[in-house]
Amino acid sequence: MRILQKIALLLILLSLMSCGGGGGGSSGPAPFSVRLDKTSINLTSVVGQAGASDVVTAIASGTYSGQVYVGAVVEGVGIDPNNIGMTPQGDNLYISLQVASGLSAGTYTGRVLFYACSDYSCNHPIGGTPLAVNYTVLIKPGLVVAPGSLTFSAVEGTSTAAQMLSWDTTLAATLPLINYTNGSGWLTITSIAGGANVVASATGLTPGVYQATIVETPQLGAAVSVPVTFTVGAGLVAPADNIITVNTGTTSAALQAAVTINAGNGVSVFSWSAVSNANWLTLTRSAGLTGTNLTYQVDQTYLQSLAYADTATATVTVTPVGAIYSPIQFNVTVRKFLPEVYYVGPYTLVNSRAAKLYIRGRGFNSVGIVNVQIPGLTTTGQTLVNDSEMTVQVTPSSVGDYSVSIANALGMNAGSAILHVVAPQTYTYAAIPSAGLKGAMVFDPQRQSVYTVNLGSTELSRFRFSGGGWNADATPLSGILNVGMGPDGNNIVVTSTPGAVKLLDPVTLATQFTLNIPAGLVHGFAQPISTSNNGRSWLSVGSGTWNELNYFDHRTHTLMARPNQPSLFTSFYNGPWTTIARNGERMLVVQASAISPRPPMLYSDAADSLLHENSGGATFSYNVEMSDDGNRVMLVDWAQVLDANFNLIGNTPIPVADAAKYIAVAGTLSPDGAYAYVLAYNSDALNSSPTTIMPRVYVFDSSTASTNLPLVGTFDLSDYPSCRVIDPSCWGTKVTISPDGNTLFFVGSANFVVVPLSNLYRSFSVMNKAVTKVGSSSAIKSGTGVFMPVHPWIFKQ
């Protein structure tokens, strides 16, 4: 219908369930009706501004049952039909009427018809509607400024072309005001017919973005604002920053660079000069004309002083000569990633003996092509293991000290380790009295010295070969627990109670460094302190019952926790104690012996220092020995030799003829793991003095697997390392072997015994030869061998 065609606002629901009516009487409720509080409105606006508005109130009275729909129809163009608001509040409805936008100056009349209906289509008006509101709208002339915004750009030191702002100058005759957001004075406004010209000047401005607002106020109506953006370009164009990453392949040419110093767009050629704020960045061409190059180079001597992964940044400032342009800057950054070598394991080799070296440091993944350098030695089989480990094969041909490093194209020293090559030694038999219960023992081939813990006298005992004989001395160390060697042989590592790590000078035995450990340290049983080739000495830290395996970091001289392994369950009860191969790579960890079931033996490789359970079912052994490369493991207490994967190579039982009398008390492996040595005491000699029955060494061939390893032979010592009383105060013989495999060293509570091995019992002499073995597997009783827990005294420390 006609009303629906003209309705300008979506009809809304006015819930009038009961509108107030007149007084009582018999005539019944008053009928529903609507009235308006005004029947006409007058509105005034200005061209270009938001329209004025007014509110008409519709007031309902009487009673009506049902829903009331309301709407409005605009006649004429003065009122915006799409912007009529209706807000119900109680019995009132507030109707908002606003001047239509876009009207030109003039007078506009018309009316707005208000409807209340009983249906949504408004076919049935109610309450006396429609009701009319007459309107008169006066639109006064207003100020319009064009364009609505201005954008300028120029190079510093220059000005832009003029842009025109236009407006009706009869409404605003004065020049606009300028409000600057940043900078000042860079806009100029000049009056012209129909408006003004605007010019932006970059004179005195540095490159950047500047903003302002032009405000024109008319004689009538509101002020008009025009935003202005001015982008100032550089007279000199800044070169990009340069990052130089120095690695093994970086050449001296890569430390030099050239950049072109260019003028900005539209700028004529001019001169420039440049300086660097760092003396390590030399400007080899520091002046010229725009369009030519600035050149520089990094001082290689300065690079030498940077540590691995260090970064340094220099700033180059380029200044125009005699020009009005601003200086520009760019940065040159150097990042040093030359691989560093810290340690090599083993750090001592025997001349003419082939060996696998473990090179330890950091940054090895950046090497690309592995290139370990040992001047004077030929390397083969170089292998990158990970970012901190490489391996190489060498066979030294002369005695001496060799520097181990990783080559780089710059020829720079990026850290090195020292490899010592010693000649094989043949010592004569010797027995030096040495009273006191002994702990662990280590041999120092560089200084031809043996160090051992004397628990009885609480000192570090030393037996040193010089002048054709062995000399004994010692240094007192209260509460001494254990001894080992540092990762490069430059220190003796000693632990003591209640908790201290000391580094001693191997020559003077003077203490060079002490780290106190409040958590405490516990014993290592018969095993020396294990030092891995990554510079870590592993320690049992705790009160003595439940402990943890931590390590002393030789580079930082701090105690560190081992890598976190949430999925690994450990039971370090009265433990742990460790054994490590002489190359410092494979370490075995015995967790405990006094709990049941006994937890599995663990192993760890220095490549990642993570602990793993062994797959061969090994649990504990008080005495665990390893070959230099870790490929043979000897469980002395259980008379067994295993391979690196904990598979049984064979048993080392006392032969049938001796099994009833001889008791195994100590054992070790040849450096290459091909021979196993077992020291045994005869029970007839125990608690008997004097005696002619001497300790016996059994030599087994452990180069190949056999149920019972073949017996190479036996020989007797001329002296007892320990006293011969079965008593905790006496028992406990320690044994080690020289890295050339020529000499066994024994120490106990009675003597330090040096035992040269005959060629028959030197595995390096017979590994590749056909040798007649003494005895055979048929002469050995399978499984025979007496196990005796030889270290009960340890629990009393």
GROMACS .gro file of C-alpha atoms in nm, residues 67 192 195 230 379 472 502 567 584 733:
model
   10
   67GLN     CA    1   0.141  -0.530   1.984
  192ILE     CA    2   4.602   3.316  -0.499
  195GLY     CA    3   4.256   2.975  -0.253
  230PHE     CA    4   5.602   1.539   0.363
  379THR     CA    5   9.638  -3.798   0.952
  472ALA     CA    6  10.920  -4.192   4.599
  502LYS     CA    7   9.195  -2.985   4.375
  567SER     CA    8   6.338  -4.114   3.107
  584GLY     CA    9   8.853  -4.043   2.721
  733THR     CA   10   9.606  -5.424   4.542
   0.00000   0.00000   0.00000
